Amino acid sequence: MATIFTSSPIPPPSSSASVNRISVLSSTKLHACPLSLSKKGASFSSNSCSLSLTRKQPRKSFQVRSVAAPVEETAGFDEMLSGTQRKYYLLGGKGGVGKTSCAASLAVKFANNGHPTLVVSTDPAHSLSDSFAQDLTGGTLVPVEGPLAPLYALEIDPDQAKAEFRNASKKNGGTGVKDFMDGMGLGLIAEQLGELKLGELLDTPPPGLDEAIAISKVIQFLELEEYNKFTRIVFDTAPTGHTLRLLSLPDFLDASIGKILKLRQKISSATSAIKSVFGQEGNQPDAADKLEKLRERMIKVRDLFRDTESTEFVIVTIPTVMAINESSRLRSSLKKENVPVKRLVVNQVLPPSASDCKFCAMKRKDQTRALDLIETDPELSTLTVVKAPLVDIEIRGIPALQFLGDMLWK
C-alpha cells in the first residue's frame, strides 16, 4: 500500500476509531503503516510496526494518509546497493518530471544503508537545496543533515565557473588566447588579432560551458583524494537536451583536440623550418602536452559513462504521451552513446480509487494510455519500470525523501 502526503493540520484523535496517519517530525526513520495515536503524541505504535522520534527540535508536521495504490514493481535496489566499489547513477529526463526528488531520495537511501554518498546537480536551475530544505549553494561540498551515513551535496555554480574562466584566460596583463597561440607558434597572428580586439571574443565563456564544468567535476571525482571516500555518486542532471550534450561532450572534445594537435604539428613543422633558416630555432611553450593530457582525461570520462559495471543512467518520466515519447528518444540517444540504462521511473502515477471524480477518472484514463505505450515501445519495454504515486504535497526535507525512497527504491 503506497502513501501520499498532505499539508492539512492533524485533527485530535477520535476516541472511537484510530486513523491511518503519521505526524512526521525530523526523525531519522519513517515508515508507512496503519498507526494509532497515543494521548501524549510522543510515540506511535501498532501491531505491525512502530515509529520513534529522536530529534529534540520538531519541524513542521504534515500528515501521511494511506491510499489504495499497489506498487508491485521493484527497482532492484539490492543490486544497486551491493558492492563497496564506487558506482555512479545519473538520473535524467524531461523537465518537470521529478528528477531532483528521485535523485535526492536515492542518495538518502544509499546513505541510510551505509554508503558514503555524494549527490551532484548538473542542472543550471538547481533544485537540490529546495529538495533537502537546506542551503547547498556555493559550488562546494556541503554535508546534508539527517541521514545515517555521510551524505554530501554539490550544486555546480555556472556563474562562479564563468568568472573563473574569465580570470583564468587572463595572465600577466595579456590574454590566455595569446599564450595558447604562442605555444602553437602563432604569436604574431595573435598580436594582430589583439590589435583588432578580436581576441576578447575568445575570452568570453563559450556555449556549453555548463556541461564542460560538469565534466571537469567528474574528472575531479576520478582524480582527487577528497572524493575517494564516496562509494555512491548520484547525478541530478539537467533536462534531456543538456544531458545529451553532457554525455556526448567527451567524444566531441576528443575528436576536436585530435584535429587541433594534427594542425599544430603541421604548423609547428613549417614554422620550425622557417626559423632554422634564419637561425631563430628555439623551444616555444608547448601547449600540445596540455591538450594531450586533456584528451586523455576526456577518454577516461567517456569510458566511465559507458562502463556497465560502475555507471547507470536512470530515466525519469511521468505518465503522459509526450513525456513517454521523449523518454523513448532519450533511451535511443543513450544507446547510441553506449550509456547503460536499466530502469525507467514513472513518477506521479494516480492511485486507483473506488470513488472517482470526473476529472480523476479522465486523468487516470489518460495515464493508462501513456503507460500502455511503455509496454509496446521498442526502446522502453525492455527496461525495469518502477512507478511512484502522485502525492498531494511537495517531497521536501529528509523525512519526506526517506519516505519516497522507501516507496520507490525497493
Short mmCIF file of C-alpha atoms in Angstrom, two decimals:
data_model
loop_
_atom_site.label_atom_id
_atom_site.label_comp_id
_atom_site.label_asym_id
_atom_site.label_seq_id
_atom_site.Cartn_x
_atom_site.Cartn_y
_atom_site.Cartn_z
CA MET A 1 0.00 0.00 0.00
CA ALA A 2 1.55 3.33 -1.04
CA THR A 3 1.12 6.63 0.72
CA ILE A 4 0.63 10.30 -0.04
CA PHE A 5 1.41 13.48 1.90
CA THR A 6 -0.92 16.32 2.75
CA SER A 7 -0.23 19.59 4.49
CA SER A 8 -3.58 19.80 6.26
CA PRO A 9 -3.46 20.09 10.07
CA ILE A 10 -3.84 16.91 12.05
CA PRO A 11 -7.14 16.81 13.97
CA PRO A 12 -7.27 15.46 17.52
CA PRO A 13 -7.56 11.67 17.73
CA SER A 14 -11.03 10.21 17.93
CA SER A 15 -11.89 8.01 20.88
CA SER A 16 -13.97 5.66 18.72
CA ALA A 17 -11.51 4.72 16.00
CA SER A 18 -7.91 5.09 15.03
CA VAL A 19 -6.78 6.70 11.78
CA ASN A 20 -4.05 5.85 9.32
CA ARG A 21 -1.64 8.75 9.65
CA ILE A 22 1.78 9.75 10.82
CA SER A 23 2.78 13.12 12.21
CA VAL A 24 6.27 13.33 10.77
CA LEU A 25 8.81 15.39 12.64
CA SER A 26 12.53 15.47 11.90
CA SER A 27 13.09 11.78 12.55
CA THR A 28 15.71 9.56 11.08
CA LYS A 29 13.29 6.75 10.23
CA LEU A 30 9.93 6.92 8.54
CA HIS A 31 7.57 4.03 7.81
CA ALA A 32 4.15 3.85 6.19
CA CYS A 33 1.71 1.65 8.08
CA PRO A 34 -1.62 1.91 9.94
CA LEU A 35 -0.91 3.57 13.25
CA SER A 36 -2.78 4.65 16.37
CA LEU A 37 -2.05 7.90 18.16
CA SER A 38 -1.36 7.82 21.89
CA LYS A 39 -2.84 10.52 24.06
CA LYS A 40 0.50 12.24 24.62
CA GLY A 41 1.51 12.14 20.98
CA ALA A 42 5.10 11.24 21.89
CA SER A 43 5.16 7.88 20.15
CA PHE A 44 3.15 5.83 17.73
CA SER A 45 2.58 2.10 17.75
CA SER A 46 0.55 -0.64 16.14
CA ASN A 47 0.54 -4.40 15.95
CA SER A 48 2.79 -4.35 12.88
CA CYS A 49 5.34 -1.54 13.37
CA SER A 50 6.37 1.42 15.49
CA LEU A 51 7.96 4.81 14.90
CA SER A 52 10.14 6.65 17.38
CA LEU A 53 11.04 10.33 17.05
CA THR A 54 14.62 11.04 18.06
CA ARG A 55 15.11 14.71 17.25
CA LYS A 56 14.65 17.22 20.06
CA GLN A 57 13.54 20.13 17.86
CA PRO A 58 10.47 19.17 15.78
CA ARG A 59 9.88 20.62 12.35
CA LYS A 60 6.52 21.47 10.80
CA SER A 61 4.18 18.49 10.97
CA PHE A 62 2.46 17.04 7.97
CA GLN A 63 0.06 14.17 7.55
CA VAL A 64 0.51 10.87 5.73
CA ARG A 65 -2.63 9.09 4.59
CA SER A 66 -2.79 5.55 3.25
CA VAL A 67 -4.41 5.07 -0.13
CA ALA A 68 -5.04 2.04 -2.29
CA ALA A 69 -2.03 2.33 -4.60
CA PRO A 70 -0.37 -1.05 -5.13
CA VAL A 71 3.28 -0.75 -6.12
CA GLU A 72 4.15 -4.17 -7.49
CA GLU A 73 7.31 -3.23 -9.37
CA THR A 74 10.65 -3.37 -7.60
CA ALA A 75 13.62 -1.24 -8.60
CA GLY A 76 16.14 -3.93 -7.74
CA PHE A 77 17.69 -1.77 -5.03
CA ASP A 78 19.64 -4.70 -3.55
CA GLU A 79 21.64 -4.82 -6.77
CA MET A 80 22.21 -1.05 -6.66
CA LEU A 81 23.31 -1.34 -3.03
CA SER A 82 25.67 -4.29 -3.39
CA GLY A 83 29.43 -3.89 -3.54
CA THR A 84 31.80 -1.42 -1.97
CA GLN A 85 33.36 -0.21 -5.21
CA ARG A 86 32.22 3.20 -6.38
CA LYS A 87 29.12 3.41 -8.57
CA TYR A 88 27.66 6.36 -10.47
CA TYR A 89 23.92 6.89 -11.02
CA LEU A 90 22.70 9.58 -13.41
CA LEU A 91 19.00 10.45 -13.24
CA GLY A 92 17.63 12.36 -16.19
CA GLY A 93 14.63 13.03 -18.38
CA LYS A 94 12.17 15.68 -19.44
CA GLY A 95 11.96 18.85 -17.37
CA GLY A 96 9.44 18.86 -14.54
CA VAL A 97 9.08 15.10 -14.08
CA GLY A 98 10.62 14.96 -10.58
CA LYS A 99 14.25 14.08 -11.34
CA THR A 100 15.55 16.00 -8.35
CA SER A 101 13.20 14.32 -5.87
CA CYS A 102 14.06 10.89 -7.24
CA ALA A 103 17.81 11.62 -7.20
CA ALA A 104 17.72 13.06 -3.68
CA SER A 105 15.65 10.15 -2.35
CA LEU A 106 18.10 7.66 -3.91
CA ALA A 107 21.05 9.46 -2.31
CA VAL A 108 19.35 9.41 1.10
CA LYS A 109 18.54 5.71 0.66
CA PHE A 110 22.18 4.91 -0.15
CA ALA A 111 23.39 6.91 2.87
CA ASN A 112 20.92 5.26 5.22
CA ASN A 113 22.17 1.88 4.02
CA GLY A 114 25.78 2.63 4.89
CA HIS A 115 27.23 4.09 1.69
CA PRO A 116 29.06 7.45 1.96
CA THR A 117 27.21 9.27 -0.80
CA LEU A 118 27.57 12.42 -2.88
CA VAL A 119 24.66 13.89 -4.84
CA VAL A 120 25.56 16.38 -7.58
CA SER A 121 23.29 18.74 -9.50
CA THR A 122 24.43 19.48 -13.05
CA ASP A 123 21.25 21.44 -13.80
CA PRO A 124 21.89 25.23 -14.04
CA ALA A 125 18.44 25.71 -12.44
CA HIS A 126 19.24 23.94 -9.18
CA SER A 127 16.54 22.34 -7.01
CA LEU A 128 18.64 20.27 -4.59
CA SER A 129 18.54 22.99 -1.94
CA ASP A 130 14.75 23.05 -2.14
CA SER A 131 14.54 19.26 -2.09
CA PHE A 132 16.71 18.89 1.00
CA ALA A 133 15.29 22.06 2.62
CA GLN A 134 18.88 23.16 3.18
CA ASP A 135 21.16 25.76 1.61
CA LEU A 136 23.56 23.85 -0.67
CA THR A 137 24.69 26.75 -2.86
CA GLY A 138 28.27 27.89 -3.34
CA GLY A 139 29.69 25.24 -5.64
CA THR A 140 31.37 23.32 -2.79
CA LEU A 141 30.69 20.10 -0.89
CA VAL A 142 28.01 20.65 1.76
CA PRO A 143 27.13 18.00 4.37
CA VAL A 144 23.43 17.09 4.41
CA GLU A 145 21.91 16.82 7.87
CA GLY A 146 19.87 13.76 8.78
CA PRO A 147 20.98 10.54 7.03
CA LEU A 148 22.81 7.83 8.97
CA ALA A 149 25.94 7.64 6.79
CA PRO A 150 27.77 10.68 5.39
CA LEU A 151 25.78 12.40 2.65
CA TYR A 152 27.17 15.44 0.84
CA ALA A 153 25.61 17.60 -1.86
CA LEU A 154 27.20 19.74 -4.55
CA GLU A 155 25.43 22.28 -6.74
CA ILE A 156 27.69 23.29 -9.62
CA ASP A 157 27.58 27.09 -9.87
CA PRO A 158 27.71 28.16 -13.57
CA ASP A 159 28.14 31.88 -12.76
CA GLN A 160 31.09 31.20 -10.47
CA ALA A 161 32.66 28.95 -13.09
CA LYS A 162 32.24 31.59 -15.79
CA ALA A 163 34.03 34.11 -13.57
CA GLU A 164 36.84 31.61 -13.04
CA PHE A 165 37.00 31.08 -16.81
CA ARG A 166 37.48 34.80 -17.40
CA ASN A 167 40.15 35.07 -14.70
CA ALA A 168 42.00 32.01 -15.95
CA SER A 169 42.02 33.34 -19.51
CA LYS A 170 43.98 36.47 -18.50
CA LYS A 171 47.61 36.18 -17.48
CA ASN A 172 50.26 38.86 -16.96
CA GLY A 173 48.01 41.56 -18.33
CA GLY A 174 47.51 39.63 -21.61
CA THR A 175 45.01 37.06 -22.72
CA GLY A 176 45.11 33.34 -22.33
CA VAL A 177 44.27 33.16 -26.01
CA LYS A 178 47.62 34.77 -26.94
CA ASP A 179 49.50 32.41 -24.60
CA PHE A 180 47.82 29.46 -26.26
CA MET A 181 48.61 30.72 -29.77
CA ASP A 182 52.20 31.43 -28.74
CA GLY A 183 52.50 27.79 -27.83
CA MET A 184 51.17 26.93 -31.27
CA GLY A 185 53.85 29.12 -32.91
CA LEU A 186 51.24 31.71 -33.91
CA GLY A 187 52.24 34.59 -31.65
CA LEU A 188 52.47 37.11 -34.48
CA ILE A 189 48.94 36.36 -35.61
CA ALA A 190 47.76 36.67 -32.00
CA GLU A 191 49.30 40.14 -31.79
CA GLN A 192 47.48 41.16 -34.96
CA LEU A 193 44.22 39.81 -33.56
CA GLY A 194 44.90 41.71 -30.37
CA GLU A 195 45.13 45.00 -32.30
CA LEU A 196 41.70 44.26 -33.76
CA LYS A 197 40.32 43.36 -30.28
CA LEU A 198 39.11 40.03 -31.71
CA GLY A 199 40.88 38.08 -29.01
CA GLU A 200 38.39 39.38 -26.43
CA LEU A 201 35.71 37.29 -28.11
CA LEU A 202 37.58 34.17 -27.13
CA ASP A 203 37.81 35.28 -23.51
CA THR A 204 34.01 35.09 -23.28
CA PRO A 205 32.72 31.83 -21.80
CA PRO A 206 31.57 29.66 -24.70
CA PRO A 207 28.17 27.98 -25.09
CA GLY A 208 28.04 24.58 -23.41
CA LEU A 209 30.25 25.73 -20.52
CA ASP A 210 27.78 24.24 -18.02
CA GLU A 211 28.31 20.79 -19.48
CA ALA A 212 32.09 21.32 -19.62
CA ILE A 213 32.11 22.26 -15.93
CA ALA A 214 30.15 19.12 -15.09
CA ILE A 215 32.72 17.07 -17.00
CA SER A 216 35.53 18.75 -15.07
CA LYS A 217 33.82 17.76 -11.83
CA VAL A 218 33.64 14.14 -12.97
CA ILE A 219 37.38 14.32 -13.63
CA GLN A 220 37.88 15.59 -10.08
CA PHE A 221 35.83 12.67 -8.74
CA LEU A 222 38.21 10.33 -10.54
CA GLU A 223 41.46 12.02 -9.56
CA LEU A 224 41.19 13.97 -6.30
CA GLU A 225 41.72 12.28 -2.95
CA GLU A 226 38.96 14.21 -1.16
CA TYR A 227 36.34 12.31 -3.20
CA ASN A 228 37.78 8.84 -2.53
CA LYS A 229 35.51 8.30 0.49
CA PHE A 230 32.33 8.28 -1.62
CA THR A 231 31.14 4.85 -2.76
CA ARG A 232 27.98 6.19 -4.42
CA ILE A 233 27.72 9.34 -6.55
CA VAL A 234 24.25 10.37 -7.75
CA PHE A 235 23.80 12.96 -10.51
CA ASP A 236 20.68 15.09 -10.71
CA THR A 237 21.05 16.02 -14.37
CA ALA A 238 19.61 18.85 -16.44
CA PRO A 239 16.67 18.28 -18.82
CA THR A 240 17.18 15.94 -21.76
CA GLY A 241 18.94 18.28 -24.22
CA HIS A 242 21.59 19.44 -21.72
CA THR A 243 22.20 15.88 -20.54
CA LEU A 244 22.76 14.54 -24.05
CA ARG A 245 25.29 17.32 -24.67
CA LEU A 246 26.99 16.41 -21.40
CA LEU A 247 27.27 12.75 -22.37
CA SER A 248 28.47 13.49 -25.92
CA LEU A 249 30.99 16.16 -24.88
CA PRO A 250 33.92 13.78 -24.16
CA ASP A 251 33.70 12.32 -27.68
CA PHE A 252 33.41 15.79 -29.20
CA LEU A 253 36.42 17.13 -27.29
CA ASP A 254 38.45 14.02 -28.03
CA ALA A 255 37.88 14.44 -31.77
CA SER A 256 38.38 18.23 -31.65
CA ILE A 257 41.61 18.03 -29.68
CA GLY A 258 42.88 15.36 -32.07
CA LYS A 259 42.31 17.72 -35.01
CA ILE A 260 43.97 20.62 -33.18
CA LEU A 261 47.01 18.52 -32.38
CA LYS A 262 47.37 17.46 -36.02
CA LEU A 263 47.04 21.07 -37.17
CA ARG A 264 49.54 22.19 -34.58
CA GLN A 265 52.02 19.54 -35.71
CA LYS A 266 51.80 20.70 -39.33
CA ILE A 267 52.15 24.38 -38.38
CA SER A 268 54.99 23.63 -35.98
CA SER A 269 56.93 21.76 -38.67
CA ALA A 270 56.53 24.66 -41.11
CA THR A 271 57.47 27.38 -38.60
CA SER A 272 60.45 25.38 -37.33
CA ALA A 273 61.79 25.07 -40.86
CA ILE A 274 61.46 28.84 -41.43
CA LYS A 275 63.09 29.67 -38.10
CA SER A 276 66.00 27.32 -38.75
CA VAL A 277 66.74 29.17 -42.00
CA PHE A 278 67.08 32.44 -40.10
CA GLY A 279 68.84 30.86 -37.14
CA GLN A 280 65.97 31.51 -34.72
CA GLU A 281 65.29 27.96 -33.69
CA GLY A 282 64.09 27.82 -30.07
CA ASN A 283 61.76 25.98 -27.73
CA GLN A 284 58.30 27.52 -27.55
CA PRO A 285 55.98 26.78 -24.62
CA ASP A 286 54.29 23.58 -25.70
CA ALA A 287 50.50 23.69 -25.42
CA ALA A 288 50.26 20.32 -27.13
CA ASP A 289 51.18 18.48 -23.93
CA LYS A 290 48.33 20.12 -22.06
CA LEU A 291 45.93 19.31 -24.86
CA GLU A 292 47.08 15.71 -24.90
CA LYS A 293 46.52 15.41 -21.13
CA LEU A 294 43.04 16.93 -21.52
CA ARG A 295 42.32 14.45 -24.29
CA GLU A 296 43.35 11.54 -22.06
CA ARG A 297 41.02 12.80 -19.32
CA MET A 298 38.13 13.07 -21.76
CA ILE A 299 38.71 9.47 -22.78
CA LYS A 300 38.57 8.43 -19.09
CA VAL A 301 35.26 10.27 -18.61
CA ARG A 302 33.83 8.77 -21.81
CA ASP A 303 34.82 5.27 -20.71
CA LEU A 304 33.28 5.91 -17.27
CA PHE A 305 29.93 6.90 -18.79
CA ARG A 306 29.94 3.64 -20.78
CA ASP A 307 31.11 1.32 -18.01
CA THR A 308 28.27 -1.10 -17.29
CA GLU A 309 29.87 -2.20 -14.00
CA SER A 310 30.10 1.24 -12.38
CA THR A 311 27.62 3.53 -14.19
CA GLU A 312 23.88 3.51 -14.81
CA PHE A 313 21.55 6.10 -16.30
CA VAL A 314 18.04 6.04 -14.78
CA ILE A 315 15.36 7.65 -16.95
CA VAL A 316 12.66 9.53 -15.01
CA THR A 317 9.34 10.32 -16.68
CA ILE A 318 5.64 10.91 -15.97
CA PRO A 319 2.62 9.06 -17.43
CA THR A 320 1.84 11.39 -20.33
CA VAL A 321 2.17 10.57 -24.00
CA MET A 322 4.56 13.48 -24.61
CA ALA A 323 6.85 12.52 -21.72
CA ILE A 324 6.89 8.83 -22.70
CA ASN A 325 7.76 9.71 -26.30
CA GLU A 326 10.63 11.95 -25.16
CA SER A 327 11.87 9.20 -22.84
CA SER A 328 11.89 6.80 -25.79
CA ARG A 329 14.01 9.22 -27.81
CA LEU A 330 16.32 9.70 -24.81
CA ARG A 331 16.82 5.94 -24.50
CA SER A 332 17.60 5.73 -28.19
CA SER A 333 20.20 8.51 -27.89
CA LEU A 334 21.75 6.92 -24.80
CA LYS A 335 22.01 3.63 -26.67
CA LYS A 336 23.93 5.38 -29.47
CA GLU A 337 26.31 6.78 -26.85
CA ASN A 338 26.61 3.29 -25.31
CA VAL A 339 25.43 4.58 -21.92
CA PRO A 340 23.94 1.73 -19.84
CA VAL A 341 20.25 2.07 -18.94
CA LYS A 342 18.32 -0.46 -16.86
CA ARG A 343 15.48 1.36 -15.11
CA LEU A 344 12.61 3.66 -16.01
CA VAL A 345 10.94 5.56 -13.16
CA VAL A 346 7.37 6.65 -13.90
CA ASN A 347 6.56 9.38 -11.41
CA GLN A 348 3.24 10.97 -10.38
CA VAL A 349 1.02 7.96 -11.14
CA LEU A 350 -2.55 8.40 -9.91
CA PRO A 351 -3.54 5.62 -7.49
CA PRO A 352 -6.76 3.69 -8.16
CA SER A 353 -9.82 4.82 -6.28
CA ALA A 354 -13.24 3.32 -5.59
CA SER A 355 -14.96 6.70 -5.95
CA ASP A 356 -13.55 8.86 -8.75
CA CYS A 357 -14.48 12.39 -9.60
CA LYS A 358 -14.88 13.04 -13.33
CA PHE A 359 -11.53 14.81 -13.55
CA CYS A 360 -9.67 11.99 -11.77
CA ALA A 361 -11.33 9.35 -13.95
CA MET A 362 -10.31 11.14 -17.14
CA LYS A 363 -6.82 11.77 -15.83
CA ARG A 364 -6.36 8.13 -14.88
CA LYS A 365 -7.60 7.03 -18.31
CA ASP A 366 -5.08 9.34 -19.94
CA GLN A 367 -2.28 7.98 -17.75
CA THR A 368 -3.27 4.38 -18.55
CA ARG A 369 -2.95 5.13 -22.25
CA ALA A 370 0.54 6.54 -21.67
CA LEU A 371 1.59 3.58 -19.52
CA ASP A 372 0.41 1.19 -22.24
CA LEU A 373 2.82 2.91 -24.62
CA ILE A 374 5.75 1.77 -22.49
CA GLU A 375 4.84 -1.89 -22.95
CA THR A 376 4.86 -1.58 -26.72
CA ASP A 377 7.73 0.88 -27.14
CA PRO A 378 10.85 -0.88 -28.51
CA GLU A 379 13.19 1.38 -26.53
CA LEU A 380 11.40 1.31 -23.16
CA SER A 381 9.73 -2.10 -22.99
CA THR A 382 12.97 -3.87 -22.03
CA LEU A 383 13.61 -1.62 -19.02
CA THR A 384 12.60 -2.30 -15.42
CA VAL A 385 9.61 0.01 -14.87
CA VAL A 386 9.19 1.47 -11.39
CA LYS A 387 6.10 3.54 -10.56
CA ALA A 388 5.90 6.28 -7.94
CA PRO A 389 2.45 7.51 -6.87
CA LEU A 390 1.31 11.11 -7.17
CA VAL A 391 1.42 12.87 -3.79
CA ASP A 392 -0.52 15.91 -2.70
CA ILE A 393 2.40 17.87 -1.26
CA GLU A 394 5.99 18.60 -2.26
CA ILE A 395 8.57 15.98 -1.31
CA ARG A 396 10.83 18.26 0.70
CA GLY A 397 13.17 17.54 3.58
CA ILE A 398 14.90 14.38 4.78
CA PRO A 399 11.83 12.63 6.32
CA ALA A 400 9.81 13.06 3.12
CA LEU A 401 12.75 11.95 0.96
CA GLN A 402 13.22 8.88 3.17
CA PHE A 403 9.57 8.04 2.75
CA LEU A 404 9.67 8.48 -1.04
CA GLY A 405 12.86 6.41 -1.18
CA ASP A 406 11.25 3.57 0.77
CA MET A 407 8.34 3.52 -1.70
CA LEU A 408 10.45 3.88 -4.83
CA TRP A 409 13.78 2.17 -4.32
CA LYS A 410 12.86 -1.38 -3.29
#
